[in-house]
Short mmCIF file of C-alpha atoms in Angstrom, two decimals:
data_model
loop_
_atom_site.label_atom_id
_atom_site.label_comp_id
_atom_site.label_asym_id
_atom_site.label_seq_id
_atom_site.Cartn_x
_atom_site.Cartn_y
_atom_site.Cartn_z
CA UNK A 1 56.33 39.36 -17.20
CA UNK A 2 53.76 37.49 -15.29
CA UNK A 3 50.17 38.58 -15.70
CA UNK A 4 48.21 38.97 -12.39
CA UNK A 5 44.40 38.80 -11.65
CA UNK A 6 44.23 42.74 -11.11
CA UNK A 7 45.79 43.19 -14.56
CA UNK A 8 42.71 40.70 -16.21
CA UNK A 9 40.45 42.61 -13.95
CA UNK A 10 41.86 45.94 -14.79
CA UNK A 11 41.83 44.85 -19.09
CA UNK A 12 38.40 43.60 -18.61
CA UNK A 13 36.69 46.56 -16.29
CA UNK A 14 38.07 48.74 -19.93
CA UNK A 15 35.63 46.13 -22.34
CA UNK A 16 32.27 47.87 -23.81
CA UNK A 17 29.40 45.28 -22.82
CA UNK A 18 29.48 44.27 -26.36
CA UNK A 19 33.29 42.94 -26.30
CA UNK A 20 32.44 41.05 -22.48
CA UNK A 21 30.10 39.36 -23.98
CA UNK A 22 31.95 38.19 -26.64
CA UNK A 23 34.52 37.41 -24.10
CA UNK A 24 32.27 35.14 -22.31
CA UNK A 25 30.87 33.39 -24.77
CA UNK A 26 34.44 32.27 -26.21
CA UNK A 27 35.17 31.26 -22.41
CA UNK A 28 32.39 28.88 -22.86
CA UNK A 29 32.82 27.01 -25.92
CA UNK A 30 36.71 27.21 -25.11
CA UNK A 31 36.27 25.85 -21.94
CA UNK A 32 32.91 23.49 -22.52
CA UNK A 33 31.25 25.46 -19.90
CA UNK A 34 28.35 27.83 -19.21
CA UNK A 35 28.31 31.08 -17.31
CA UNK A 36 24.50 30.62 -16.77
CA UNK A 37 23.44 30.42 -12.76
CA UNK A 38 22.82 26.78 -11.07
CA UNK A 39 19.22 27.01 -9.77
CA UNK A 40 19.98 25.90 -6.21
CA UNK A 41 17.32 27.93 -4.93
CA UNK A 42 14.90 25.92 -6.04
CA UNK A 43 16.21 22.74 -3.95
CA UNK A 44 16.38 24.96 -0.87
CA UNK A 45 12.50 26.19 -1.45
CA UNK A 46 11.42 22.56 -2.16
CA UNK A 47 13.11 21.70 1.65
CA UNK A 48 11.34 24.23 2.88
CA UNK A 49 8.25 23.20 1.69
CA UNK A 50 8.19 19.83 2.75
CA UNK A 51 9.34 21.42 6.25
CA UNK A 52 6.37 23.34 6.34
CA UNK A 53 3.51 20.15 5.61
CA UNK A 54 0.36 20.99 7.55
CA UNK A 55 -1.97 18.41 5.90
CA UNK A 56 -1.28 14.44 6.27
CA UNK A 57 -2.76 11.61 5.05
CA UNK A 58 -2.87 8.11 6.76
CA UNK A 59 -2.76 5.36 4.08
CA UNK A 60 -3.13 2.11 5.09
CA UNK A 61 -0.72 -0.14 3.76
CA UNK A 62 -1.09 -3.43 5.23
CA UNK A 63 -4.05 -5.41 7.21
CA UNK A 64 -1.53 -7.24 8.42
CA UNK A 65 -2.85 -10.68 11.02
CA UNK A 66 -5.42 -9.58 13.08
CA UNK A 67 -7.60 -7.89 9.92
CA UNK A 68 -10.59 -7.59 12.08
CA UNK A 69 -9.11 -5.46 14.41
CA UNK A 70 -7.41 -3.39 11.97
CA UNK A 71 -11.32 -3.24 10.43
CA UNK A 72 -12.86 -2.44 13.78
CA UNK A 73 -9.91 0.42 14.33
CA UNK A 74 -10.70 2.06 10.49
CA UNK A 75 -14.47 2.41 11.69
CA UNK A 76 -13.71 3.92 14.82
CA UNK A 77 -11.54 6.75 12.77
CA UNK A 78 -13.71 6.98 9.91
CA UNK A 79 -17.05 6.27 10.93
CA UNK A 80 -17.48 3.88 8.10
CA UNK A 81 -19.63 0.76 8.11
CA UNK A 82 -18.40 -2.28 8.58
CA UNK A 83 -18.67 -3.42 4.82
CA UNK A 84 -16.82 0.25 3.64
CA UNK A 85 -14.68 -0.35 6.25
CA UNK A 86 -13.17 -3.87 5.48
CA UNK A 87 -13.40 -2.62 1.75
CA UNK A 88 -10.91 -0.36 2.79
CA UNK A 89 -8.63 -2.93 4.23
CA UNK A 90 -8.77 -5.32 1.35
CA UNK A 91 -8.06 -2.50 -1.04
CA UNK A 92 -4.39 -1.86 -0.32
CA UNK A 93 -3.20 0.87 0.03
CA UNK A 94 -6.22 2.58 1.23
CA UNK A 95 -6.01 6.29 2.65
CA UNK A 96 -8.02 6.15 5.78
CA UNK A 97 -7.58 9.67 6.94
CA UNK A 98 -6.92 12.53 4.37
CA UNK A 99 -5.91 16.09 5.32
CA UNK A 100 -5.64 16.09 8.57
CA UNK A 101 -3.23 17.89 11.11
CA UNK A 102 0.07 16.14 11.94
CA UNK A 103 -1.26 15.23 15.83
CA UNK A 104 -4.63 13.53 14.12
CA UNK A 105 -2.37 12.05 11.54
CA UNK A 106 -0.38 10.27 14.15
CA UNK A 107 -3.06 9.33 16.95
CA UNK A 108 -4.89 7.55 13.57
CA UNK A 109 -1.58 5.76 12.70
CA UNK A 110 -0.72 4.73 16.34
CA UNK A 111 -3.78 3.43 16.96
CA UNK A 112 -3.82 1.15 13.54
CA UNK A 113 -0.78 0.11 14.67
CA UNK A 114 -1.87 -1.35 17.80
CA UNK A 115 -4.44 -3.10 16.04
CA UNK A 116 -2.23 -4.97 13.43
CA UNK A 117 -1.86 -2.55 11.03
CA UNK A 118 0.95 -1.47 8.78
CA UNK A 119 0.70 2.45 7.91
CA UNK A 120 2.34 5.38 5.92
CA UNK A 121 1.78 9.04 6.84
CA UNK A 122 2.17 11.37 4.13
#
């Protein structure tokens, strides 16, 4: 006689909490496995999360050739002086901007860019 799922189901629905537990835990160390719940939530929250950025910083990665355009395009963001500001792009990487909104994030980077620049938004 073959034993079916409903009869397991039906022998195990009869077990005090006690005896299922039991049960389980010989499962496990039979079996080399663990009845305890994969935290996959927690990947799906951290997605989320990084969906949801509404600060960004602009780091400036690289000078790149033309340096004192790139210097002349951190003042105009930052308002810096010109010795802060070519400080800033001799000290690599250098966050330029620093909590700002996505749009300001990306205006700063663009226009980096078309001075020379090499830049991260994070």
């Amino acid at each position: 006689m073959a034993v079916t799922k409903e009869d397991v189901l039906e022998f195990i629905s009869g077990l005090s909490v006690l005896e299922l537990s039991e049960l389980v835990k010989e499962f496990e160390e039979k079996f080399g496995v663990s009845a305890q719940p994969v935290a996959v939530a927690g990947v799906a929250d951290a997605g989320a999360a990084a969906a949801e950025q509404t600060e960004f910083n602009v780091i400036l990665t690289s000078a790149g050739a033309k340096k004192i355009a790139v210097i002349k395009a951190v003042r105009a963001l930052t308002g810096l002086g010109l010795k802060e500001a070519k400080e800033a792009c001799e000290a690599l990487p250098s966050t330029i901007k620093e909590g700002v909104d996505k749009d300001s994030a990306e205006e700063a980077k663009t226009a980096l860019e078309e001075a020379g620049a090499s830049v991260e938004v994070k």
